[in-house]
XYZ file of N, CA and C in Angstrom:
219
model
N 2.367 -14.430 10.731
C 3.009 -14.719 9.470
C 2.972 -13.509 8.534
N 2.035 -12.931 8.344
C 1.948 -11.646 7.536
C 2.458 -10.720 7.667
N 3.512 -10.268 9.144
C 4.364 -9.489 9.711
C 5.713 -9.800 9.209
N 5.566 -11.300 8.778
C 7.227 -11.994 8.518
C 7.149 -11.442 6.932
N 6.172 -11.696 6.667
C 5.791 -11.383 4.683
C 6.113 -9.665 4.650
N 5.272 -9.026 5.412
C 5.868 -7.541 5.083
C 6.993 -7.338 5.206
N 7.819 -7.247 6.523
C 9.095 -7.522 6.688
C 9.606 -7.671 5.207
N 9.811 -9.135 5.136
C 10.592 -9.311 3.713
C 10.183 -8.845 2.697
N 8.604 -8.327 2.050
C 8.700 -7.210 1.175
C 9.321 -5.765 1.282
N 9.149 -5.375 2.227
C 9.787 -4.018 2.760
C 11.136 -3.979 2.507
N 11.875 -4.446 2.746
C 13.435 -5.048 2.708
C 13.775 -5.175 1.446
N 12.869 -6.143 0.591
C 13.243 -6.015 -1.241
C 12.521 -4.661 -1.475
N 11.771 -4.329 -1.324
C 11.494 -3.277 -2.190
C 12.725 -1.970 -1.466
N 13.051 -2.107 -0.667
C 14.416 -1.347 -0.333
C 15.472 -1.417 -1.193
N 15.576 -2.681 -1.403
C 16.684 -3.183 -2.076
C 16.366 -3.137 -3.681
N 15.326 -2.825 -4.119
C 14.803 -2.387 -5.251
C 15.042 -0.665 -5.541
N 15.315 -0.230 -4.463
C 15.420 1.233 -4.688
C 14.246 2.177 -3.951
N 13.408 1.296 -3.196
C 12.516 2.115 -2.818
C 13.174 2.516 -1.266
N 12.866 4.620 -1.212
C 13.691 4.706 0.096
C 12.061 4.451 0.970
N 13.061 4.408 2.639
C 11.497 4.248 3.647
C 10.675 4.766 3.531
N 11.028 6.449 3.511
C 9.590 6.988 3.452
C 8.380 7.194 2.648
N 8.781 6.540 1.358
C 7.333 5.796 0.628
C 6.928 4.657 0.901
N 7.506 4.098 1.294
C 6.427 2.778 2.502
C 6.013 3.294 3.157
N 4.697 3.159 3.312
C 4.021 3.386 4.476
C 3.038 2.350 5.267
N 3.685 1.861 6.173
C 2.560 1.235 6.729
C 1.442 1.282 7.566
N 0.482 0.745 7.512
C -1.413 0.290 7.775
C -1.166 2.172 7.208
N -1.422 2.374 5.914
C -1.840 3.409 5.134
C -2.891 3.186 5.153
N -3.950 4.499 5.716
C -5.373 4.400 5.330
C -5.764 5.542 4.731
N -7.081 5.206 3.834
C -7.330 6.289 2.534
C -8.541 6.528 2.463
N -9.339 7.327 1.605
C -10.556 6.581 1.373
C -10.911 6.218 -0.009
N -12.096 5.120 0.383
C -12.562 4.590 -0.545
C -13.414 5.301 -1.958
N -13.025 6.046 -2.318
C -13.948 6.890 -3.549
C -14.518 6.381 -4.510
N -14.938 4.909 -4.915
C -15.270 4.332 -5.198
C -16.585 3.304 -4.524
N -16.458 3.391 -3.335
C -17.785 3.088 -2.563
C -18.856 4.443 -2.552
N -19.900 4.012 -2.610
C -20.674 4.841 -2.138
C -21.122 6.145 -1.055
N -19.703 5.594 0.851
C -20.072 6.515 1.238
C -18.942 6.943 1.246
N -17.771 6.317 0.697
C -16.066 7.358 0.948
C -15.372 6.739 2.096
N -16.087 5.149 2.239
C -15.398 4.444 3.678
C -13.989 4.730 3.874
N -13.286 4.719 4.798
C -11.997 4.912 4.937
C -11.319 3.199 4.930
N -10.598 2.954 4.456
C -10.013 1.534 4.298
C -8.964 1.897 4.917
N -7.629 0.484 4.953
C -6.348 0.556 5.307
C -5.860 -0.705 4.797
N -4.595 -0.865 4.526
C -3.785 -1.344 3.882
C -2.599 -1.968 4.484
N -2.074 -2.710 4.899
C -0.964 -2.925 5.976
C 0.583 -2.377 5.410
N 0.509 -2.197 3.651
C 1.668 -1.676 3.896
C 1.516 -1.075 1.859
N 1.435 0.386 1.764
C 1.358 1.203 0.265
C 2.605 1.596 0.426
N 3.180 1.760 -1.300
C 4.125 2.067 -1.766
C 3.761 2.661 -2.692
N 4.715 3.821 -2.402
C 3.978 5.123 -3.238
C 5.937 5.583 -4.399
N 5.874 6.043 -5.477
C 6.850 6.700 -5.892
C 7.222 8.154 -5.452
N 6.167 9.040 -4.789
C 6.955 9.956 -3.950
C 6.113 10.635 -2.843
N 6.541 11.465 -2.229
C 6.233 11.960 -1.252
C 6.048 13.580 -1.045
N 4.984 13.843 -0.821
C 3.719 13.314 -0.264
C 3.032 12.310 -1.251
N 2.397 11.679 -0.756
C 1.776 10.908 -1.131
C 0.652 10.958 -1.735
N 0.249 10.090 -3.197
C -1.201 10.490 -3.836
C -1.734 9.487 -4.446
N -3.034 9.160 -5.145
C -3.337 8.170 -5.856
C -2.545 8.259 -6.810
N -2.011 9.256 -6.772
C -1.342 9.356 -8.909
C 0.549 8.723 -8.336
N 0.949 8.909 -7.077
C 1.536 8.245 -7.020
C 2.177 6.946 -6.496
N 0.745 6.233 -6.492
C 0.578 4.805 -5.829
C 1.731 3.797 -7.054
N 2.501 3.537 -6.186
C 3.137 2.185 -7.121
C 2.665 1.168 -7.535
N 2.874 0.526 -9.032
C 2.707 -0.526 -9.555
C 2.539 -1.655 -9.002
N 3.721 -1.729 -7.129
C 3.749 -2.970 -6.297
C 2.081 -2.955 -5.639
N 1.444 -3.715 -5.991
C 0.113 -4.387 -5.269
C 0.527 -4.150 -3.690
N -0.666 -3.448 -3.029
C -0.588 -3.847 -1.597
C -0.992 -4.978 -1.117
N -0.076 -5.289 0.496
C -0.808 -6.155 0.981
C -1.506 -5.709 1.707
N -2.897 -6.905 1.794
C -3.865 -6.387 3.024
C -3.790 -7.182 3.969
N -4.619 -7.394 5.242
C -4.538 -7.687 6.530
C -5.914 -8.765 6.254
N -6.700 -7.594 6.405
C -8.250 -8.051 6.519
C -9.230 -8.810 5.437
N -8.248 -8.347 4.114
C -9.032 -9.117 3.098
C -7.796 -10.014 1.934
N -8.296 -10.813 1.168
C -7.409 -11.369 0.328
C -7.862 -10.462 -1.048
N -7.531 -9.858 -1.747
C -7.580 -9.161 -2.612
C -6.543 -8.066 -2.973
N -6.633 -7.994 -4.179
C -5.406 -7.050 -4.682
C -5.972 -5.569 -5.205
N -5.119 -4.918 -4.779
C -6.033 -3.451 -5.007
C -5.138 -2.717 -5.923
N -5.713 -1.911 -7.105
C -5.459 -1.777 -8.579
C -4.883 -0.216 -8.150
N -3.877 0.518 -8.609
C -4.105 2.004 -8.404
C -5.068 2.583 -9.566
């Protein structure tokens, strides 16, 4: 089900103006905010440009896979 959900976010946020290559999907980063710098992943970040950075993480909330939580840029 969460494959059907990205899907159809991917698609609006297309249709919102976002081109592919700031989607990125299972984007993994690290955590700089944990203690040891864990590397996380994300099933699908949207960034405003490319290359990609925290400074240009989009407003759209990722989804995750592994956890229910919303992650803030």
């Amino acid at each position: 089900m969460i494959m059907n959900t990205l899907n159809v976010l991917q698609t609006e946020l297309g249709n919102l103006g976002y081109s592919a290559e700031v989607m990125i999907r299972d984007y993994t980063f690290a955590d700089v905010l944990s203690p040891r710098g864990e590397a996380r992943q994300v099933a699908l970040a949207v960034f405003t440009q490319v290359p990609e950075s925290y400074r240009g993480l989009s407003q759209t909330r990722e989804v995750c896979t592994s956890t229910a939580h919303w992650a803030r840029p």
